[in-house]
Amino acid sequence: MAGTSQGVGAASNRVDVDLQEENPMDRHIPEVIGVRRTGWAALDRDPQQDTVEFNCPHCGAQSQKKARRERSEYRFTDGFLQDLQGEGTQCHQCKQSLRIVPIVLLHDQAEMHRFEAMFLAAPSEVA
């Protein structure tokens, strides 16, 4: 046909995923443990702030984000109130995606010390 472009009906041969991989659509987003401090555990900050604190597994930067879930959605698991659904976020420093799961709700200094002894002393292994 006169006046039509040659490339209009042709399919593109460009591929944006590596087909040599076993599962090219499998994307792994690293998971980290988040801490949401309330009550006596949050005396060092403004009481109106309700944040989740975490460390980025990519660059090691300490960061925080606003908490999204209500406190009533947390369930008692492994000795702590936790949100096992977690939240997705992005590191503010290196801009890499990560998933914060679980989010542990800590209310007083005794819970903070117990949490640090259980979770932060041992090196985390994420599969």
mmCIF file of N, CA and C in Angstrom:
data_model
loop_
_atom_site.group_PDB
_atom_site.id
_atom_site.type_symbol
_atom_site.label_atom_id
_atom_site.label_comp_id
_atom_site.label_asym_id
_atom_site.label_seq_id
_atom_site.Cartn_x
_atom_site.Cartn_y
_atom_site.Cartn_z
ATOM 1 N N MET A 1 0.836 -1.180 0.000
ATOM 2 C CA MET A 1 0.000 0.000 0.000
ATOM 3 C C MET A 1 0.872 1.231 0.000
ATOM 4 N N ALA A 2 0.461 2.190 -0.702
ATOM 5 C CA ALA A 2 1.224 3.426 -0.785
ATOM 6 C C ALA A 2 0.956 4.270 0.455
ATOM 7 N N GLY A 3 1.982 4.866 0.975
ATOM 8 C CA GLY A 3 1.848 5.774 2.109
ATOM 9 C C GLY A 3 1.856 5.087 3.475
ATOM 10 N N THR A 4 2.025 3.773 3.521
ATOM 11 C CA THR A 4 2.065 3.106 4.831
ATOM 12 C C THR A 4 3.508 2.838 5.210
ATOM 13 N N SER A 5 3.739 2.780 6.481
ATOM 14 C CA SER A 5 5.082 2.550 6.986
ATOM 15 C C SER A 5 5.393 1.057 6.973
ATOM 16 N N GLN A 6 6.624 0.719 6.723
ATOM 17 C CA GLN A 6 7.049 -0.678 6.683
ATOM 18 C C GLN A 6 7.007 -1.321 8.069
ATOM 19 N N GLY A 7 7.267 -0.532 9.157
ATOM 20 C CA GLY A 7 7.395 -1.091 10.493
ATOM 21 C C GLY A 7 6.092 -1.179 11.270
ATOM 22 N N VAL A 8 4.973 -0.761 10.715
ATOM 23 C CA VAL A 8 3.733 -0.732 11.472
ATOM 24 C C VAL A 8 3.256 -2.134 11.811
ATOM 25 N N GLY A 9 3.258 -3.037 10.869
ATOM 26 C CA GLY A 9 2.754 -4.379 11.124
ATOM 27 C C GLY A 9 3.804 -5.357 11.612
ATOM 28 N N ALA A 10 5.056 -4.952 11.619
ATOM 29 C CA ALA A 10 6.132 -5.871 12.001
ATOM 30 C C ALA A 10 6.274 -5.928 13.523
ATOM 31 N N ALA A 11 6.459 -7.121 14.043
ATOM 32 C CA ALA A 11 6.668 -7.298 15.472
ATOM 33 C C ALA A 11 8.118 -6.989 15.819
ATOM 34 N N SER A 12 8.324 -6.477 17.002
ATOM 35 C CA SER A 12 9.666 -6.139 17.447
ATOM 36 C C SER A 12 10.407 -7.413 17.851
ATOM 37 N N ASN A 13 11.685 -7.473 17.532
ATOM 38 C CA ASN A 13 12.476 -8.631 17.924
ATOM 39 C C ASN A 13 13.322 -8.341 19.153
ATOM 40 N N ARG A 14 13.098 -7.205 19.811
ATOM 41 C CA ARG A 14 13.828 -6.869 21.023
ATOM 42 C C ARG A 14 13.184 -7.545 22.228
ATOM 43 N N VAL A 15 14.018 -8.052 23.105
ATOM 44 C CA VAL A 15 13.541 -8.727 24.311
ATOM 45 C C VAL A 15 14.180 -8.045 25.510
ATOM 46 N N ASP A 16 13.355 -7.716 26.530
ATOM 47 C CA ASP A 16 13.895 -7.018 27.687
ATOM 48 C C ASP A 16 14.187 -7.934 28.875
ATOM 49 N N VAL A 17 14.026 -9.230 28.733
ATOM 50 C CA VAL A 17 14.384 -10.182 29.777
ATOM 51 C C VAL A 17 15.368 -11.189 29.202
ATOM 52 N N ASP A 18 16.188 -11.770 30.044
ATOM 53 C CA ASP A 18 17.177 -12.750 29.616
ATOM 54 C C ASP A 18 16.515 -14.119 29.553
ATOM 55 N N LEU A 19 16.308 -14.646 28.368
ATOM 56 C CA LEU A 19 15.630 -15.925 28.205
ATOM 57 C C LEU A 19 16.530 -17.108 28.549
ATOM 58 N N GLN A 20 17.817 -16.864 28.778
ATOM 59 C CA GLN A 20 18.728 -17.934 29.149
ATOM 60 C C GLN A 20 18.595 -18.316 30.624
ATOM 61 N N GLU A 21 17.988 -17.432 31.436
ATOM 62 C CA GLU A 21 17.789 -17.746 32.843
ATOM 63 C C GLU A 21 16.763 -18.862 32.981
ATOM 64 N N GLU A 22 16.790 -19.530 34.141
ATOM 65 C CA GLU A 22 15.849 -20.614 34.383
ATOM 66 C C GLU A 22 14.412 -20.085 34.412
ATOM 67 N N ASN A 23 14.191 -19.011 35.118
ATOM 68 C CA ASN A 23 12.889 -18.371 35.178
ATOM 69 C C ASN A 23 13.108 -16.873 35.025
ATOM 70 N N PRO A 24 12.988 -16.321 33.830
ATOM 71 C CA PRO A 24 13.345 -14.920 33.599
ATOM 72 C C PRO A 24 12.457 -13.933 34.337
ATOM 73 N N MET A 25 11.258 -14.320 34.757
ATOM 74 C CA MET A 25 10.369 -13.395 35.450
ATOM 75 C C MET A 25 10.531 -13.454 36.966
ATOM 76 N N ASP A 26 11.406 -14.308 37.454
ATOM 77 C CA ASP A 26 11.640 -14.425 38.883
ATOM 78 C C ASP A 26 12.545 -13.291 39.337
ATOM 79 N N ARG A 27 12.011 -12.418 40.171
ATOM 80 C CA ARG A 27 12.783 -11.310 40.691
ATOM 81 C C ARG A 27 12.857 -11.462 42.204
ATOM 82 N N HIS A 28 14.055 -11.370 42.745
ATOM 83 C CA HIS A 28 14.239 -11.514 44.183
ATOM 84 C C HIS A 28 14.419 -10.132 44.813
ATOM 85 N N ILE A 29 13.519 -9.786 45.714
ATOM 86 C CA ILE A 29 13.628 -8.540 46.452
ATOM 87 C C ILE A 29 14.041 -8.902 47.872
ATOM 88 N N PRO A 30 15.166 -8.388 48.352
ATOM 89 C CA PRO A 30 15.636 -8.766 49.688
ATOM 90 C C PRO A 30 14.664 -8.329 50.781
ATOM 91 N N GLU A 31 14.625 -9.131 51.854
ATOM 92 C CA GLU A 31 13.756 -8.848 52.987
ATOM 93 C C GLU A 31 14.597 -8.435 54.182
ATOM 94 N N VAL A 32 14.095 -7.472 54.940
ATOM 95 C CA VAL A 32 14.756 -7.008 56.152
ATOM 96 C C VAL A 32 13.734 -6.948 57.279
ATOM 97 N N ILE A 33 14.228 -6.921 58.508
ATOM 98 C CA ILE A 33 13.363 -6.801 59.678
ATOM 99 C C ILE A 33 13.173 -5.322 59.979
ATOM 100 N N GLY A 34 11.921 -4.926 60.162
ATOM 101 C CA GLY A 34 11.611 -3.547 60.518
ATOM 102 C C GLY A 34 11.192 -3.451 61.972
ATOM 103 N N VAL A 35 11.422 -2.292 62.575
ATOM 104 C CA VAL A 35 11.067 -2.061 63.972
ATOM 105 C C VAL A 35 10.160 -0.836 64.043
ATOM 106 N N ARG A 36 9.035 -1.006 64.701
ATOM 107 C CA ARG A 36 8.101 0.092 64.943
ATOM 108 C C ARG A 36 8.037 0.296 66.455
ATOM 109 N N ARG A 37 8.568 1.412 66.925
ATOM 110 C CA ARG A 37 8.633 1.676 68.360
ATOM 111 C C ARG A 37 7.464 2.556 68.791
ATOM 112 N N THR A 38 6.816 2.174 69.896
ATOM 113 C CA THR A 38 5.711 2.945 70.458
ATOM 114 C C THR A 38 5.921 3.099 71.959
ATOM 115 N N GLY A 39 5.141 3.940 72.585
ATOM 116 C CA GLY A 39 5.149 4.076 74.039
ATOM 117 C C GLY A 39 6.505 4.429 74.605
ATOM 118 N N TRP A 40 6.940 3.663 75.609
ATOM 119 C CA TRP A 40 8.193 3.919 76.301
ATOM 120 C C TRP A 40 9.410 3.687 75.421
ATOM 121 N N ALA A 41 9.300 2.894 74.397
ATOM 122 C CA ALA A 41 10.433 2.633 73.512
ATOM 123 C C ALA A 41 10.692 3.796 72.563
ATOM 124 N N ALA A 42 9.738 4.722 72.459
ATOM 125 C CA ALA A 42 9.857 5.833 71.512
ATOM 126 C C ALA A 42 10.027 7.180 72.209
ATOM 127 N N LEU A 43 10.627 7.197 73.372
ATOM 128 C CA LEU A 43 10.763 8.447 74.114
ATOM 129 C C LEU A 43 11.737 9.427 73.466
ATOM 130 N N ASP A 44 12.627 8.949 72.598
ATOM 131 C CA ASP A 44 13.641 9.823 72.002
ATOM 132 C C ASP A 44 13.176 10.534 70.732
ATOM 133 N N ARG A 45 11.906 10.429 70.389
ATOM 134 C CA ARG A 45 11.416 11.098 69.173
ATOM 135 C C ARG A 45 10.049 11.722 69.429
ATOM 136 N N ASP A 46 9.572 12.462 68.461
ATOM 137 C CA ASP A 46 8.271 13.116 68.538
ATOM 138 C C ASP A 46 7.168 12.056 68.608
ATOM 139 N N PRO A 47 6.257 12.140 69.576
ATOM 140 C CA PRO A 47 5.210 11.114 69.697
ATOM 141 C C PRO A 47 4.250 11.064 68.502
ATOM 142 N N GLN A 48 4.185 12.134 67.717
ATOM 143 C CA GLN A 48 3.305 12.139 66.551
ATOM 144 C C GLN A 48 3.873 11.341 65.380
ATOM 145 N N GLN A 49 5.173 11.122 65.388
ATOM 146 C CA GLN A 49 5.788 10.334 64.327
ATOM 147 C C GLN A 49 5.515 8.861 64.588
ATOM 148 N N ASP A 50 5.078 8.165 63.583
ATOM 149 C CA ASP A 50 4.856 6.719 63.695
ATOM 150 C C ASP A 50 5.596 6.086 62.523
ATOM 151 N N THR A 51 6.841 5.689 62.756
ATOM 152 C CA THR A 51 7.693 5.218 61.667
ATOM 153 C C THR A 51 8.136 3.781 61.888
ATOM 154 N N VAL A 52 8.546 3.150 60.782
ATOM 155 C CA VAL A 52 9.166 1.833 60.800
ATOM 156 C C VAL A 52 10.634 2.042 60.458
ATOM 157 N N GLU A 53 11.520 1.566 61.310
ATOM 158 C CA GLU A 53 12.965 1.723 61.109
ATOM 159 C C GLU A 53 13.541 0.427 60.547
ATOM 160 N N PHE A 54 14.511 0.553 59.631
ATOM 161 C CA PHE A 54 15.132 -0.625 59.020
ATOM 162 C C PHE A 54 16.521 -0.270 58.523
ATOM 163 N N ASN A 55 17.332 -1.291 58.263
ATOM 164 C CA ASN A 55 18.660 -1.132 57.665
ATOM 165 C C ASN A 55 18.631 -1.719 56.266
ATOM 166 N N CYS A 56 19.138 -0.969 55.293
ATOM 167 C CA CYS A 56 19.151 -1.427 53.910
ATOM 168 C C CYS A 56 20.176 -2.548 53.732
ATOM 169 N N PRO A 57 19.776 -3.690 53.125
ATOM 170 C CA PRO A 57 20.737 -4.772 52.903
ATOM 171 C C PRO A 57 21.714 -4.474 51.764
ATOM 172 N N HIS A 58 21.393 -3.509 50.908
ATOM 173 C CA HIS A 58 22.262 -3.181 49.771
ATOM 174 C C HIS A 58 23.427 -2.286 50.193
ATOM 175 N N CYS A 59 23.100 -1.166 50.874
ATOM 176 C CA CYS A 59 24.138 -0.190 51.196
ATOM 177 C C CYS A 59 24.410 -0.070 52.694
ATOM 178 N N GLY A 60 23.583 -0.677 53.542
ATOM 179 C CA GLY A 60 23.791 -0.650 54.983
ATOM 180 C C GLY A 60 23.290 0.606 55.670
ATOM 181 N N ALA A 61 22.643 1.496 54.935
ATOM 182 C CA ALA A 61 22.157 2.745 55.522
ATOM 183 C C ALA A 61 20.959 2.495 56.422
ATOM 184 N N GLN A 62 20.889 3.237 57.537
ATOM 185 C CA GLN A 62 19.717 3.178 58.389
ATOM 186 C C GLN A 62 18.671 4.112 57.814
ATOM 187 N N SER A 63 17.438 3.632 57.727
ATOM 188 C CA SER A 63 16.388 4.427 57.123
ATOM 189 C C SER A 63 15.087 4.198 57.870
ATOM 190 N N GLN A 64 14.078 4.948 57.498
ATOM 191 C CA GLN A 64 12.763 4.788 58.103
ATOM 192 C C GLN A 64 11.698 5.193 57.100
ATOM 193 N N LYS A 65 10.484 4.731 57.361
ATOM 194 C CA LYS A 65 9.342 5.089 56.526
ATOM 195 C C LYS A 65 8.127 5.184 57.415
ATOM 196 N N LYS A 66 7.097 5.837 56.936
ATOM 197 C CA LYS A 66 5.876 5.956 57.723
ATOM 198 C C LYS A 66 5.199 4.595 57.831
ATOM 199 N N ALA A 67 4.694 4.298 59.023
ATOM 200 C CA ALA A 67 3.967 3.048 59.228
ATOM 201 C C ALA A 67 2.597 3.159 58.575
ATOM 202 N N ARG A 68 2.166 2.094 57.915
ATOM 203 C CA ARG A 68 0.892 2.123 57.201
ATOM 204 C C ARG A 68 -0.219 1.373 57.913
ATOM 205 N N ARG A 69 0.116 0.295 58.578
ATOM 206 C CA ARG A 69 -0.918 -0.551 59.174
ATOM 207 C C ARG A 69 -1.300 -0.071 60.571
ATOM 208 N N GLU A 70 -2.556 -0.328 60.924
ATOM 209 C CA GLU A 70 -3.032 -0.037 62.273
ATOM 210 C C GLU A 70 -2.369 -0.996 63.253
ATOM 211 N N ARG A 71 -2.215 -0.562 64.477
ATOM 212 C CA ARG A 71 -1.602 -1.429 65.482
ATOM 213 C C ARG A 71 -2.462 -2.649 65.771
ATOM 214 N N SER A 72 -3.761 -2.566 65.528
ATOM 215 C CA SER A 72 -4.652 -3.704 65.780
ATOM 216 C C SER A 72 -4.424 -4.853 64.801
ATOM 217 N N GLU A 73 -3.725 -4.611 63.687
ATOM 218 C CA GLU A 73 -3.456 -5.651 62.693
ATOM 219 C C GLU A 73 -2.223 -6.490 63.026
ATOM 220 N N TYR A 74 -1.505 -6.123 64.077
ATOM 221 C CA TYR A 74 -0.316 -6.870 64.486
ATOM 222 C C TYR A 74 -0.751 -8.092 65.293
ATOM 223 N N ARG A 75 -0.055 -9.204 65.112
ATOM 224 C CA ARG A 75 -0.378 -10.460 65.798
ATOM 225 C C ARG A 75 0.802 -10.891 66.658
ATOM 226 N N PHE A 76 0.501 -11.558 67.767
ATOM 227 C CA PHE A 76 1.536 -12.036 68.673
ATOM 228 C C PHE A 76 2.164 -13.295 68.079
ATOM 229 N N THR A 77 3.427 -13.197 67.663
ATOM 230 C CA THR A 77 4.159 -14.300 67.044
ATOM 231 C C THR A 77 5.597 -14.280 67.549
ATOM 232 N N ASP A 78 6.118 -15.431 67.912
ATOM 233 C CA ASP A 78 7.512 -15.569 68.350
ATOM 234 C C ASP A 78 7.877 -14.629 69.499
ATOM 235 N N GLY A 79 6.935 -14.361 70.396
ATOM 236 C CA GLY A 79 7.219 -13.541 71.562
ATOM 237 C C GLY A 79 7.094 -12.046 71.354
ATOM 238 N N PHE A 80 6.720 -11.595 70.152
ATOM 239 C CA PHE A 80 6.568 -10.168 69.862
ATOM 240 C C PHE A 80 5.290 -9.939 69.075
ATOM 241 N N LEU A 81 4.763 -8.711 69.149
ATOM 242 C CA LEU A 81 3.685 -8.321 68.248
ATOM 243 C C LEU A 81 4.310 -8.006 66.898
ATOM 244 N N GLN A 82 3.835 -8.673 65.836
ATOM 245 C CA GLN A 82 4.462 -8.528 64.525
ATOM 246 C C GLN A 82 3.417 -8.387 63.430
ATOM 247 N N ASP A 83 3.801 -7.675 62.392
ATOM 248 C CA ASP A 83 3.034 -7.617 61.157
ATOM 249 C C ASP A 83 3.765 -8.520 60.170
ATOM 250 N N LEU A 84 3.205 -9.703 59.903
ATOM 251 C CA LEU A 84 3.881 -10.672 59.046
ATOM 252 C C LEU A 84 3.633 -10.437 57.564
ATOM 253 N N GLN A 85 2.707 -9.538 57.213
ATOM 254 C CA GLN A 85 2.486 -9.221 55.800
ATOM 255 C C GLN A 85 3.592 -8.324 55.275
ATOM 256 N N GLY A 86 4.064 -7.422 56.115
ATOM 257 C CA GLY A 86 5.158 -6.546 55.728
ATOM 258 C C GLY A 86 4.745 -5.461 54.764
ATOM 259 N N GLU A 87 5.735 -4.703 54.328
ATOM 260 C CA GLU A 87 5.517 -3.594 53.405
ATOM 261 C C GLU A 87 6.679 -3.509 52.433
ATOM 262 N N GLY A 88 6.394 -3.082 51.248
ATOM 263 C CA GLY A 88 7.448 -2.839 50.263
ATOM 264 C C GLY A 88 7.880 -1.389 50.340
ATOM 265 N N THR A 89 9.151 -1.135 50.115
ATOM 266 C CA THR A 89 9.666 0.234 50.147
ATOM 267 C C THR A 89 10.914 0.335 49.285
ATOM 268 N N GLN A 90 11.506 1.504 49.301
ATOM 269 C CA GLN A 90 12.728 1.763 48.551
ATOM 270 C C GLN A 90 13.699 2.479 49.479
ATOM 271 N N CYS A 91 14.961 2.094 49.440
ATOM 272 C CA CYS A 91 15.982 2.742 50.263
ATOM 273 C C CYS A 91 16.127 4.195 49.793
ATOM 274 N N HIS A 92 16.197 5.110 50.747
ATOM 275 C CA HIS A 92 16.321 6.526 50.391
ATOM 276 C C HIS A 92 17.716 6.871 49.891
ATOM 277 N N GLN A 93 18.703 6.056 50.234
ATOM 278 C CA GLN A 93 20.081 6.357 49.845
ATOM 279 C C GLN A 93 20.449 5.727 48.493
ATOM 280 N N CYS A 94 20.268 4.403 48.357
ATOM 281 C CA CYS A 94 20.721 3.736 47.123
ATOM 282 C C CYS A 94 19.575 3.484 46.128
ATOM 283 N N LYS A 95 18.341 3.780 46.514
ATOM 284 C CA LYS A 95 17.158 3.676 45.640
ATOM 285 C C LYS A 95 16.849 2.248 45.192
ATOM 286 N N GLN A 96 17.313 1.246 45.952
ATOM 287 C CA GLN A 96 17.015 -0.148 45.637
ATOM 288 C C GLN A 96 15.729 -0.571 46.345
ATOM 289 N N SER A 97 14.948 -1.439 45.708
ATOM 290 C CA SER A 97 13.711 -1.932 46.302
ATOM 291 C C SER A 97 14.018 -2.987 47.350
ATOM 292 N N LEU A 98 13.206 -3.016 48.388
ATOM 293 C CA LEU A 98 13.324 -4.043 49.409
ATOM 294 C C LEU A 98 11.972 -4.233 50.078
ATOM 295 N N ARG A 99 11.871 -5.314 50.805
ATOM 296 C CA ARG A 99 10.625 -5.646 51.495
ATOM 297 C C ARG A 99 10.914 -5.737 52.989
ATOM 298 N N ILE A 100 10.111 -5.027 53.778
ATOM 299 C CA ILE A 100 10.263 -5.050 55.230
ATOM 300 C C ILE A 100 9.267 -6.068 55.771
ATOM 301 N N VAL A 101 9.784 -7.205 56.202
ATOM 302 C CA VAL A 101 8.928 -8.254 56.766
ATOM 303 C C VAL A 101 9.763 -9.100 57.707
ATOM 304 N N PRO A 102 9.431 -9.371 58.897
ATOM 305 C CA PRO A 102 8.284 -8.834 59.622
ATOM 306 C C PRO A 102 8.575 -7.437 60.154
ATOM 307 N N ILE A 103 7.511 -6.748 60.552
ATOM 308 C CA ILE A 103 7.637 -5.484 61.258
ATOM 309 C C ILE A 103 7.287 -5.779 62.711
ATOM 310 N N VAL A 104 8.236 -5.553 63.597
ATOM 311 C CA VAL A 104 8.075 -5.886 65.009
ATOM 312 C C VAL A 104 7.676 -4.626 65.769
ATOM 313 N N LEU A 105 6.608 -4.728 66.550
ATOM 314 C CA LEU A 105 6.120 -3.612 67.353
ATOM 315 C C LEU A 105 6.710 -3.723 68.755
ATOM 316 N N LEU A 106 7.504 -2.719 69.146
ATOM 317 C CA LEU A 106 8.145 -2.709 70.463
ATOM 318 C C LEU A 106 7.558 -1.572 71.287
ATOM 319 N N HIS A 107 7.155 -1.882 72.536
ATOM 320 C CA HIS A 107 6.466 -0.888 73.354
ATOM 321 C C HIS A 107 7.325 -0.312 74.474
ATOM 322 N N ASP A 108 8.239 -1.077 75.041
ATOM 323 C CA ASP A 108 9.035 -0.544 76.146
ATOM 324 C C ASP A 108 10.501 -0.962 76.009
ATOM 325 N N GLN A 109 11.326 -0.460 76.929
ATOM 326 C CA GLN A 109 12.766 -0.700 76.864
ATOM 327 C C GLN A 109 13.112 -2.177 77.034
ATOM 328 N N ALA A 110 12.353 -2.901 77.868
ATOM 329 C CA ALA A 110 12.627 -4.329 78.069
ATOM 330 C C ALA A 110 12.413 -5.106 76.778
ATOM 331 N N GLU A 111 11.350 -4.772 76.032
ATOM 332 C CA GLU A 111 11.123 -5.425 74.736
ATOM 333 C C GLU A 111 12.230 -5.083 73.752
ATOM 334 N N MET A 112 12.707 -3.849 73.784
ATOM 335 C CA MET A 112 13.796 -3.457 72.876
ATOM 336 C C MET A 112 15.054 -4.266 73.155
ATOM 337 N N HIS A 113 15.410 -4.427 74.431
ATOM 338 C CA HIS A 113 16.607 -5.194 74.778
ATOM 339 C C HIS A 113 16.448 -6.667 74.389
ATOM 340 N N ARG A 114 15.250 -7.213 74.613
ATOM 341 C CA ARG A 114 14.997 -8.618 74.249
ATOM 342 C C ARG A 114 15.050 -8.797 72.736
ATOM 343 N N PHE A 115 14.491 -7.843 71.979
ATOM 344 C CA PHE A 115 14.522 -7.900 70.516
ATOM 345 C C PHE A 115 15.960 -7.833 70.007
ATOM 346 N N GLU A 116 16.742 -6.904 70.530
ATOM 347 C CA GLU A 116 18.136 -6.766 70.095
ATOM 348 C C GLU A 116 18.929 -8.028 70.400
ATOM 349 N N ALA A 117 18.664 -8.654 71.539
ATOM 350 C CA ALA A 117 19.383 -9.880 71.888
ATOM 351 C C ALA A 117 19.010 -11.027 70.960
ATOM 352 N N MET A 118 17.754 -11.096 70.534
ATOM 353 C CA MET A 118 17.301 -12.215 69.700
ATOM 354 C C MET A 118 17.598 -12.020 68.218
ATOM 355 N N PHE A 119 17.317 -10.841 67.683
ATOM 356 C CA PHE A 119 17.383 -10.644 66.237
ATOM 357 C C PHE A 119 18.657 -9.985 65.757
ATOM 358 N N LEU A 120 19.139 -9.000 66.465
ATOM 359 C CA LEU A 120 20.256 -8.209 65.944
ATOM 360 C C LEU A 120 21.613 -8.795 66.290
ATOM 361 N N ALA A 121 21.697 -9.646 67.302
ATOM 362 C CA ALA A 121 22.989 -10.227 67.669
ATOM 363 C C ALA A 121 23.430 -11.283 66.666
ATOM 364 N N ALA A 122 22.476 -12.076 66.148
ATOM 365 C CA ALA A 122 22.802 -13.120 65.186
ATOM 366 C C ALA A 122 22.806 -12.539 63.779
ATOM 367 N N PRO A 123 23.745 -12.940 62.935
ATOM 368 C CA PRO A 123 23.726 -12.469 61.542
ATOM 369 C C PRO A 123 22.490 -12.990 60.834
ATOM 370 N N SER A 124 21.824 -12.098 60.100
ATOM 371 C CA SER A 124 20.586 -12.506 59.418
ATOM 372 C C SER A 124 20.904 -13.244 58.134
ATOM 373 N N GLU A 125 20.196 -14.308 57.918
ATOM 374 C CA GLU A 125 20.353 -15.101 56.692
ATOM 375 C C GLU A 125 19.029 -15.072 55.968
ATOM 376 N N VAL A 126 19.005 -14.410 54.825
ATOM 377 C CA VAL A 126 17.790 -14.308 54.028
ATOM 378 C C VAL A 126 17.946 -15.171 52.803
ATOM 379 N N ALA A 127 17.023 -16.090 52.615
ATOM 380 C CA ALA A 127 17.110 -17.002 51.457
ATOM 381 C C ALA A 127 16.477 -16.382 50.252
#
